[in-house]
Structure formats: C-alpha cells, structure tokens
Coordinates of C-alpha atoms in Angstrom, one line a residue:
X520 CA 13.7 -22.0 30.9
X521 CA 14.1 -22.0 27.1
X522 CA 10.8 -23.8 26.7
X523 CA 9.0 -21.3 29.0
X524 CA 10.4 -18.2 27.2
X525 CA 10.5 -19.7 23.7
X526 CA 8.8 -18.2 20.6
X527 CA 5.8 -20.5 20.9
X528 CA 3.5 -18.0 22.7
X529 CA 3.8 -14.3 23.4
X530 CA 1.2 -14.7 26.2
X531 CA 3.3 -17.4 27.9
X532 CA 6.5 -15.4 27.5
X533 CA 4.9 -12.3 29.0
X534 CA 3.2 -14.2 31.8
X535 CA 6.2 -16.2 33.0
X536 CA 8.5 -13.2 32.6
X537 CA 6.3 -11.1 34.8
X538 CA 5.9 -14.0 37.2
X539 CA 9.6 -14.4 37.5
X540 CA 10.2 -10.8 38.2
X541 CA 7.3 -10.7 40.7
X542 CA 8.8 -13.7 42.5
X543 CA 12.2 -12.0 42.7
X544 CA 10.7 -8.8 43.9
X545 CA 8.6 -10.5 46.6
X546 CA 11.6 -12.5 47.8
X547 CA 13.8 -9.4 48.0
X548 CA 10.9 -7.5 49.7
X549 CA 10.4 -10.3 52.2
X550 CA 14.1 -10.5 53.1
X551 CA 14.3 -6.7 53.5
X552 CA 11.2 -6.5 55.6
X553 CA 12.3 -9.5 57.6
X554 CA 15.7 -7.8 58.3
X555 CA 13.9 -4.6 59.3
X556 CA 11.6 -6.6 61.7
X557 CA 14.6 -8.4 63.1
X558 CA 16.4 -5.2 63.8
X559 CA 13.3 -3.7 65.3
X560 CA 12.6 -6.6 67.6
X561 CA 16.3 -6.9 68.6
X562 CA 16.3 -3.2 69.4
X563 CA 13.2 -3.7 71.6
X564 CA 14.8 -6.5 73.6
X565 CA 18.2 -4.7 73.8
X566 CA 16.5 -1.6 74.9
X567 CA 14.7 -3.4 77.7
X568 CA 17.9 -5.1 78.9
X569 CA 19.8 -1.8 78.6
X570 CA 17.2 -0.1 80.8
X571 CA 17.6 -2.9 83.4
X572 CA 21.4 -2.4 83.3
X573 CA 21.0 1.3 83.8
X574 CA 18.8 0.7 86.8
X575 CA 21.3 -1.7 88.2
X576 CA 24.1 0.9 87.8
X577 CA 22.0 3.5 89.5
X578 CA 21.2 1.2 92.5
X579 CA 24.7 -0.4 92.7
X580 CA 27.0 0.6 95.6
X581 CA 30.6 -0.4 95.3
X582 CA 33.1 -0.2 98.1
X583 CA 36.5 -1.8 98.5
X584 CA 35.1 -4.5 100.7
X585 CA 31.3 -4.4 99.9
X586 CA 29.1 -4.7 96.8
X587 CA 25.3 -4.2 97.2
X588 CA 22.2 -2.8 95.7
X589 CA 20.3 0.0 97.3
X590 CA 16.8 -1.2 98.0
X591 CA 15.0 -4.1 96.5
X592 CA 15.7 -4.5 92.7
X593 CA 13.3 -6.4 90.5
X594 CA 13.0 -6.9 86.7
X595 CA 9.5 -7.7 85.5
X596 CA 9.7 -11.4 84.6
X597 CA 13.2 -11.9 86.0
X598 CA 12.3 -13.0 89.5
X599 CA 9.3 -15.4 89.1
X600 CA 8.8 -15.3 85.3
X601 CA 10.0 -17.6 82.5
X602 CA 13.5 -18.8 82.2
X603 CA 16.0 -16.6 80.5
X604 CA 15.2 -13.3 82.1
X605 CA 18.2 -12.9 84.3
X606 CA 20.6 -10.2 85.7
X607 CA 23.9 -10.6 87.4
X608 CA 26.5 -8.3 88.9
X609 CA 30.0 -9.6 89.6
X610 CA 32.9 -7.7 91.1
X611 CA 35.8 -9.9 92.1
X612 CA 34.5 -12.8 94.1
X613 CA 31.2 -11.1 95.0
X614 CA 28.2 -11.9 92.8
X615 CA 24.7 -10.4 92.9
X616 CA 22.0 -12.2 90.9
X617 CA 18.3 -12.2 90.2
X618 CA 16.1 -14.7 92.1
X619 CA 15.2 -16.4 88.7
X620 CA 18.8 -17.7 88.6
X621 CA 18.1 -19.7 91.7
X622 CA 21.7 -19.5 92.9
X623 CA 23.3 -20.3 89.5
X624 CA 25.8 -18.1 87.9
X625 CA 25.9 -16.6 84.4
X626 CA 29.1 -17.2 82.7
X627 CA 30.1 -14.5 80.2
X628 CA 30.5 -15.9 76.7
X629 CA 34.0 -16.9 75.5
X630 CA 33.7 -14.5 72.6
X631 CA 31.8 -11.2 72.6
X632 CA 31.7 -8.2 70.4
X633 CA 34.0 -5.4 71.3
X634 CA 32.8 -3.4 74.2
X635 CA 31.0 -0.2 73.4
X636 CA 32.4 2.9 75.1
X637 CA 28.9 4.5 75.3
X638 CA 26.9 1.6 76.7
X639 CA 26.4 -2.2 77.0
X640 CA 27.7 -4.6 74.4
X641 CA 25.6 -7.3 72.8
X642 CA 26.4 -11.0 73.1
X643 CA 24.8 -14.5 72.9
X644 CA 25.2 -17.0 75.6
X645 CA 23.7 -20.0 77.4
X646 CA 21.7 -20.1 80.6
X647 CA 22.2 -22.4 83.5
X648 CA 19.5 -24.7 82.1
X649 CA 21.1 -24.7 78.7
X650 CA 18.7 -22.3 77.2
X651 CA 19.8 -19.8 74.5
X652 CA 20.2 -16.3 75.8
X653 CA 20.5 -12.8 74.4
X654 CA 23.0 -10.9 76.6
X655 CA 23.8 -7.3 77.2
X656 CA 27.1 -6.8 79.1
X657 CA 28.5 -3.6 80.7
X658 CA 31.9 -3.5 82.5
X659 CA 32.4 -0.8 85.1
X660 CA 36.0 0.1 85.7
X661 CA 37.6 0.0 89.1
X662 CA 36.9 3.2 91.1
X663 CA 37.6 4.5 94.7
X664 CA 39.4 1.3 95.6
X665 CA 36.5 -0.9 94.4
X666 CA 37.4 -3.6 91.8
X667 CA 35.9 -3.6 88.3
X668 CA 32.3 -4.9 88.0
X669 CA 30.6 -6.7 85.2
X670 CA 26.9 -6.3 84.8
X671 CA 24.9 -8.7 82.6
X672 CA 21.2 -8.8 81.7
X673 CA 19.7 -11.5 79.6
X674 CA 16.5 -12.4 77.8
X675 CA 15.6 -15.8 76.3
X676 CA 16.1 -16.1 72.5
X677 CA 12.5 -17.1 72.3
X678 CA 11.6 -13.5 73.3
X679 CA 13.1 -12.4 70.0
X680 CA 12.6 -15.3 67.6
X681 CA 9.0 -16.2 68.7
X682 CA 7.5 -12.9 67.7
X683 CA 9.7 -12.9 64.6
X684 CA 8.3 -16.3 63.5
X685 CA 4.7 -15.0 64.0
X686 CA 5.5 -11.8 62.0
X687 CA 7.3 -13.9 59.3
X688 CA 4.3 -16.1 58.9
X689 CA 2.0 -13.2 58.6
X690 CA 4.4 -11.5 56.2
X691 CA 4.6 -14.7 54.1
X692 CA 0.8 -15.0 53.8
X693 CA 0.5 -11.3 53.0
X694 CA 3.2 -11.4 50.3
X695 CA 1.8 -14.6 48.9
X696 CA -1.7 -13.0 48.5
X697 CA 0.0 -10.0 47.0
X698 CA 1.8 -12.2 44.6
X699 CA -1.4 -13.9 43.5
X700 CA -3.1 -10.6 43.1
X701 CA -0.2 -9.3 41.0
X702 CA -0.3 -12.5 38.8
X703 CA -4.0 -12.1 38.3
X704 CA -3.4 -8.4 37.3
X705 CA -0.6 -9.5 35.0
X706 CA -2.8 -12.1 33.4
X707 CA -5.5 -9.6 32.8
X708 CA -3.0 -7.1 31.5
X709 CA -1.4 -9.6 29.1
X710 CA -4.8 -10.6 27.7
X711 CA -5.9 -7.0 27.4
X712 CA -2.6 -6.1 25.7
X713 CA -2.7 -8.9 23.2
X714 CA -6.4 -8.5 22.4
X715 CA -5.5 -6.3 19.3
X716 CA -3.5 -9.3 18.0
X717 CA -6.6 -11.5 18.4
X718 CA -8.6 -8.9 16.5
X719 CA -5.9 -8.8 13.8
X720 CA -6.1 -12.6 13.4
X721 CA -9.9 -12.4 13.0
X722 CA -9.5 -9.6 10.4
X723 CA -7.0 -11.7 8.5
X724 CA -9.4 -14.7 8.7
X725 CA -12.1 -12.5 7.2
X726 CA -9.8 -11.4 4.4
X727 CA -9.0 -15.0 3.7
X728 CA -12.7 -15.9 3.7
X729 CA -13.5 -13.0 1.4
X730 CA -15.7 -10.9 3.7
X731 CA -13.1 -8.2 3.8
X732 CA -10.9 -6.9 1.0
X733 CA -8.3 -5.3 3.3
X734 CA -7.3 -5.3 7.0
X735 CA -8.8 -2.3 8.9
X736 CA -6.2 0.4 9.6
X737 CA -7.8 1.3 13.0
X738 CA -5.2 -0.5 15.0
X739 CA -2.8 0.3 17.9
X740 CA 0.3 2.2 16.8
X741 CA 2.5 -0.8 17.5
X742 CA 0.5 -3.0 15.1
X743 CA -0.3 -0.5 12.4
X744 CA 3.0 -0.9 10.5
X745 CA 2.3 -4.6 10.3
X746 CA -1.2 -3.9 9.0
X747 CA 0.1 -1.5 6.4
X748 CA 2.5 -4.1 5.1
X749 CA -0.2 -6.8 5.0
X750 CA -2.6 -4.5 3.1
X751 CA 0.2 -3.6 0.7
X752 CA 0.8 -7.3 0.1
X753 CA -3.0 -7.9 -0.4
X754 CA -3.1 -5.1 -3.0
X755 CA -0.2 -6.5 -4.9
X756 CA -1.7 -10.0 -4.8
X757 CA -5.1 -8.7 -6.0
X758 CA -3.4 -6.9 -8.9
X759 CA -1.5 -10.0 -9.8
X760 CA -4.7 -12.0 -9.6
X761 CA -6.5 -9.7 -11.9
X762 CA -3.7 -9.9 -14.4
X763 CA -3.8 -13.7 -14.2
X764 CA -7.5 -13.7 -14.8
X765 CA -7.2 -11.4 -17.8
X766 CA -4.6 -13.7 -19.3
X767 CA -6.6 -16.8 -18.7
X768 CA -9.7 -15.2 -20.2
X769 CA -7.7 -14.0 -23.3
X770 CA -6.3 -17.5 -23.8
X771 CA -9.8 -19.1 -23.3
X772 CA -11.4 -16.8 -26.0
X773 CA -8.4 -17.0 -28.3
X774 CA -7.9 -20.8 -28.3
X775 CA -11.0 -22.7 -27.1
X776 CA -13.5 -21.3 -29.6
X777 CA -11.4 -22.0 -32.7
X778 CA -10.6 -25.5 -31.4
X779 CA -14.3 -26.2 -30.8
X780 CA -15.1 -25.0 -34.3
X781 CA -12.5 -27.3 -35.8
X782 CA -13.8 -30.2 -33.8
X783 CA -17.3 -29.7 -35.2
X784 CA -16.1 -29.0 -38.7
X785 CA -14.1 -32.2 -39.1
X786 CA -16.5 -34.8 -40.3
X787 CA -15.9 -38.1 -42.0
X788 CA -15.5 -36.6 -45.5
X789 CA -13.0 -34.0 -44.5
X790 CA -11.0 -36.2 -42.1
X791 CA -11.6 -39.8 -43.3
X792 CA -8.8 -41.4 -41.3
X793 CA -9.4 -39.3 -38.1
X794 CA -5.9 -38.0 -37.9
X795 CA -6.9 -34.3 -37.9
X796 CA -9.6 -34.9 -35.3
X797 CA -7.0 -36.7 -33.1
X798 CA -4.6 -33.8 -33.4
X799 CA -7.3 -31.3 -32.6
X800 CA -8.5 -33.3 -29.6
X801 CA -4.9 -33.5 -28.3
X802 CA -4.5 -29.7 -28.7
X803 CA -7.8 -29.1 -26.9
X804 CA -6.7 -31.3 -24.0
X805 CA -3.4 -29.5 -23.6
X806 CA -5.0 -26.1 -23.8
X807 CA -7.7 -27.0 -21.3
X808 CA -5.0 -28.6 -19.0
X809 CA -2.8 -25.5 -18.9
X810 CA -5.8 -23.1 -18.6
X811 CA -7.1 -25.2 -15.7
X812 CA -3.7 -24.9 -14.0
X813 CA -3.5 -21.2 -14.5
X814 CA -7.0 -20.6 -13.3
X815 CA -6.6 -22.9 -10.3
X816 CA -3.5 -20.8 -9.3
X817 CA -5.4 -17.6 -9.7
X818 CA -8.4 -19.0 -7.6
X819 CA -5.9 -20.1 -4.9
X820 CA -5.0 -16.5 -4.1
X821 CA -5.7 -15.0 -0.6
X822 CA -8.3 -12.6 -1.8
X823 CA -11.0 -15.0 -3.0
X824 CA -14.3 -13.1 -2.9
X825 CA -17.7 -14.3 -1.7
X826 CA -20.8 -14.1 -3.9
X827 CA -24.4 -13.8 -3.0
X828 CA -26.0 -16.8 -4.6
X829 CA -29.6 -15.6 -4.2
X830 CA -28.8 -12.3 -6.0
X831 CA -27.0 -13.9 -8.9
X832 CA -29.8 -16.5 -9.3
X833 CA -32.4 -13.7 -9.3
X834 CA -30.5 -11.8 -12.0
X835 CA -30.0 -14.8 -14.2
X836 CA -33.6 -15.8 -13.8
X837 CA -34.8 -12.4 -14.9
X838 CA -32.4 -12.3 -17.9
X839 CA -33.1 -15.9 -19.1
X840 CA -36.9 -15.4 -18.7
X841 CA -36.7 -12.6 -21.2
X842 CA -34.5 -14.6 -23.5
X843 CA -37.0 -17.4 -23.5
X844 CA -40.0 -15.2 -23.5
X845 CA -41.5 -17.2 -26.4
X846 CA -41.9 -20.2 -24.1
X847 CA -43.6 -18.2 -21.3
X848 CA -41.5 -20.1 -18.7
X849 CA -42.0 -19.7 -15.0
X850 CA -38.5 -19.5 -13.4
X851 CA -38.7 -20.0 -9.6
X852 CA -35.9 -18.7 -7.5
X853 CA -36.1 -20.5 -4.1
X854 CA -32.5 -19.6 -3.0
X855 CA -32.6 -18.2 0.5
X856 CA -31.4 -14.6 0.8
X857 CA -27.9 -14.3 2.3
X858 CA -26.7 -17.6 0.9
X859 CA -23.0 -17.0 0.2
X860 CA -20.4 -19.1 -1.7
X861 CA -16.7 -18.4 -2.0
X862 CA -16.7 -17.9 -5.8
X863 CA -15.9 -15.0 -8.0
X864 CA -19.1 -13.5 -9.4
X865 CA -18.2 -14.0 -13.1
X866 CA -17.5 -17.7 -12.4
X867 CA -20.7 -18.2 -10.5
X868 CA -22.6 -16.5 -13.3
X869 CA -21.0 -18.8 -15.9
X870 CA -21.7 -22.0 -13.9
X871 CA -25.2 -21.1 -12.9
X872 CA -26.0 -19.5 -16.2
X873 CA -25.1 -22.6 -18.1
X874 CA -27.3 -24.8 -15.9
X875 CA -30.3 -22.4 -15.9
X876 CA -30.0 -21.8 -19.7
X877 CA -29.9 -25.5 -20.3
X878 CA -32.9 -26.0 -18.2
X879 CA -34.8 -23.3 -20.0
X880 CA -34.0 -24.9 -23.4
X881 CA -35.5 -28.2 -22.3
X882 CA -38.3 -27.1 -20.0
X883 CA -41.9 -27.1 -21.0
X884 CA -43.3 -24.5 -18.6
X885 CA -41.3 -24.4 -15.3
X886 CA -37.7 -24.1 -14.0
X887 CA -36.8 -24.1 -10.3
X888 CA -33.6 -22.9 -8.7
X889 CA -32.9 -23.8 -5.0
X890 CA -30.0 -24.2 -2.6
X891 CA -29.3 -26.0 0.7
X892 CA -26.4 -26.4 3.0
X893 CA -25.0 -29.9 3.1
X894 CA -22.1 -30.1 5.5
X895 CA -19.2 -28.2 4.1
X896 CA -20.8 -27.6 0.7
X897 CA -23.8 -25.7 -0.7
X898 CA -25.9 -27.8 -3.1
X899 CA -27.4 -25.6 -5.8
X900 CA -30.2 -27.4 -7.7
X901 CA -31.5 -26.4 -11.1
X902 CA -34.6 -28.4 -12.2
X903 CA -37.0 -28.3 -15.1
X904 CA -40.2 -30.1 -16.2
X905 CA -38.8 -31.3 -19.5
X906 CA -38.3 -34.9 -20.6
X907 CA -35.0 -35.3 -18.6
X908 CA -32.2 -37.8 -19.3
X909 CA -31.7 -41.5 -18.9
X910 CA -28.9 -42.7 -16.7
X911 CA -26.8 -43.9 -19.6
X912 CA -27.0 -40.4 -21.3
X913 CA -25.8 -38.5 -18.3
X914 CA -22.1 -39.3 -18.8
X915 CA -22.4 -38.6 -22.5
X916 CA -23.6 -35.0 -22.0
X917 CA -20.7 -34.1 -19.8
X918 CA -18.3 -34.7 -22.7
X919 CA -17.3 -31.5 -24.6
X920 CA -19.2 -30.9 -27.8
X921 CA -21.6 -33.9 -27.3
X922 CA -25.2 -33.1 -27.8
X923 CA -28.2 -35.5 -27.6
X924 CA -30.6 -33.4 -29.7
X925 CA -29.3 -31.4 -32.6
X926 CA -32.6 -29.7 -33.0
X927 CA -32.1 -27.7 -29.9
X928 CA -29.7 -24.7 -30.2
X929 CA -26.4 -25.0 -28.4
X930 CA -22.8 -26.2 -28.9
X931 CA -22.6 -28.9 -26.1
X932 CA -19.9 -27.0 -24.0
X933 CA -22.2 -25.6 -21.2
X934 CA -22.3 -28.6 -18.8
X935 CA -18.6 -29.6 -19.3
X936 CA -17.4 -26.0 -18.6
X937 CA -19.7 -25.9 -15.5
X938 CA -18.2 -29.1 -14.3
X939 CA -14.7 -27.9 -14.9
X940 CA -15.2 -24.6 -13.0
X941 CA -16.9 -26.4 -10.1
X942 CA -14.0 -28.8 -9.8
X943 CA -11.5 -25.9 -9.7
X944 CA -13.4 -24.5 -6.7
X945 CA -13.4 -27.9 -5.0
X946 CA -16.9 -28.8 -5.9
X947 CA -18.7 -30.9 -8.6
X948 CA -21.7 -31.4 -10.7
X949 CA -24.3 -34.2 -10.4
X950 CA -27.2 -34.9 -12.8
X951 CA -30.3 -36.8 -12.1
X952 CA -34.1 -37.0 -12.3
X953 CA -36.2 -34.1 -10.9
X954 CA -39.5 -34.5 -9.1
X955 CA -40.8 -32.0 -11.7
X956 CA -40.3 -34.7 -14.3
X957 CA -37.2 -33.3 -16.1
X958 CA -33.5 -33.0 -15.4
X959 CA -32.1 -32.1 -12.0
X960 CA -28.6 -30.6 -12.1
X961 CA -26.9 -30.2 -8.6
X962 CA -24.0 -27.8 -8.5
X963 CA -21.8 -28.5 -5.4
X964 CA -19.8 -25.6 -4.2
X965 CA -17.8 -25.1 -1.0
X966 CA -19.8 -23.4 1.8
X967 CA -18.6 -19.9 2.8

C-alpha cells in the first residue's frame, strides 16, 4: 500500500486512490442492489405462497369431525410441476395435501420465526425428497368445536436462488463494465489534470536550455504560486550571474593585461637569472586558475543563454573585413541560419573573433567560416588561404604570449584565450591544415 501511494508518482497516487474508492463503491453498490433484489424476489415468492394460503383458507371447511376443501383446489405447479411446490393442511390427525406430495407429509420446521398476527409466517424447511424449501405457515385457531388447523405452502429454494444467481451474474458484469469505464475516465481525468505539470516541466527545460528567460505565468491557479517562486529564483540567479560576470571581467582587465606586459618586458638583460619571469609566470597561472573557476561557476548557472552562431559570424565578418580593408579580403560566411550554441554572446564573439581575426592576419585573399553538427557538438571552422602551420608549431601557438612571426601585429593571447573559453563551455579547439592552403581552426562547442 505504501509503495502504491508513495511520493514517486502523482499520477499513480491519483489513479490507485480513485481505483480503490471505485472498487469500494462498486462492492457496496453490488451488496446493496443484491440485498434489494433478494428482498424483491423473496417478496414475490412469499406473495405467491400467501395467495395460495388465502385460497386454502377460503375453501377450507372445518367441522368437529370433518376437514375438507370446497371444490377442487389446485396450485399452478403444485400438482404435476417440479418438486417443492407443495401445500398441506393439518388439523388434529386429519391431513389434506397437494398431489405433488404423493402421499408424503410436510413436517413443520423445529424452529420458525414468531407467528405473525396478521398473516402467514416465514420459515425454511426440507421436503420429503430432502429438497430445501421456502415455507409460509398459517395457524388457524380452534373454532366451533373444530380443532386448530395448520396450513403450509412451500416453494423450492431454487425458485428464489436461481433467478438471484442470474441477476447477480448480470449485475456483476454490469458493475464490472461500469468500473472499467470509470477507471478509463479517471485515467483520462488524471492525465488531463496533470497536463499543466507536463507543460511546466517543458517550460523549465526550455529555461535551462536558454530558449526562455522565465517560465510563462499563464498557468492554472494551483500552479501559478509555484511559477511565481521559480521566476523569482531565476531573476535572483540572473542578477547574481551578472554580478559574477562583472567581477570576473574586472579582474581579467585589472590583472591579466599587466601580467602579460610584464612577461613580454622581462628579457635576458632585465632578468638574467629568470627569477622574475618565474614569479610572473606563477602569478599568471594563479590568476588564470581562479578566474577560470569563477567564470566556470558563472557559466554553470540555470539561465545560460543561446546565441545565433550565423548572426554573430556575419557581424564579425563585416567588422573584420573593414578592419583589414587594405588586404581586400573575401570573408565567406557559410554558417547555416538558425545554428544555435549555448554560449553567452560576448564569449562567442571573443572566441570567434580571435579565430577570424587571426585568419585575416595570415590570409592572402580569402577566409571561410562554416559550421556543422557533429553528434553532441557544433564544429565551427575558420579557414584561410595563408601559409598555415606545421604540426610541430601547433602546440607552440596555443601557449600564452608565444608568437611565430613577430612581424605580424598581435600579442599571442588570442588562440590560448579561445581555447580556455571553449573548455569552460565543455568544448575545445583543434588546429590543422585547410583545403584552402592555410590554417584550419575548429572551435568545438556543445550543441544546443
């Protein structure tokens, strides 16, 4: 019982609760209807036997030395019919009986109900062949010198219980079909009643996925207080997330840039033994470690947004084409419209902007941006037709501040920052050779 009505499923609790009450109601209804049918059928049999006794009383002639019936007395079924339909009149030693008794005598039961002053009394007995009988007994007091007389009329128990069994069978089938219909109605009602909870679950999933900022307030009155509390919690989390992002950004601008400047400023003449460089590198690792932890906590919030990759790529392509207008580059945006990734827009701009800007710096005439779904990730490719990188140089360029060509503007932090952001989102960055001839950078981001 505890497992059926536990907290595991509201639908199961409602269904089995309703099923239990329906079963109890049907059992009570069946017993009540059965009792009514029994009383009705018994009244019909008793009425028939009382009518026969009344006819016997009317035809009976009692004298001190004679007991007889006026005319021929017959009960339908009591002369040549089935066993059990009998009548008998006894006064002293004189007995009148129906032909169906075939000379046998009905013995009154040892125990009967108290006699009714206004009519025959009911009783149960046994016939001459051992068959169960339903009896009605009337005792006429002595009168005019004639002794008291006892009149009995009987019917076989099958006359009562046979129709009752047929009626009970029909009643059971009817109640069973009614119960099945009620269970089907309860199932439909439970599913219909719990449908708002299913919609609420879908709304929360959309909020978690970033397609909604808040749960819609158009909900049933019973669910609306819960929705209001959830929306209030989302608002507070969003405010906390924005504060965390602001703090992370402030730390990033306040610490990372001076440390990078120190790293590049310390050369062999200023730091001959490398102690200062070692200290600066240690400080940089610690700062990046704690910034990464703070940013990961902020990105793990429940209100992570989704960004349109095609729109961001188009904006970046337009901006960078103007920045590198002197090279007359052709930047192709082959990202399909509607491609979404679960990233904040500013982070996506930083990752994609670093890759496209790097490609524009090294490209001769052409840069291509594309994206494709690969299982649970979206692979964003940025390719150029420059000279590319050799395999041994790829690991080198992913280190902070490392540049392969000092003649090209830059500080060497673009690719490492992109890799770090991608890893915070559960993705990564791969470098390789493009079929355009230059570098192919593949930014892997989780699919929305």
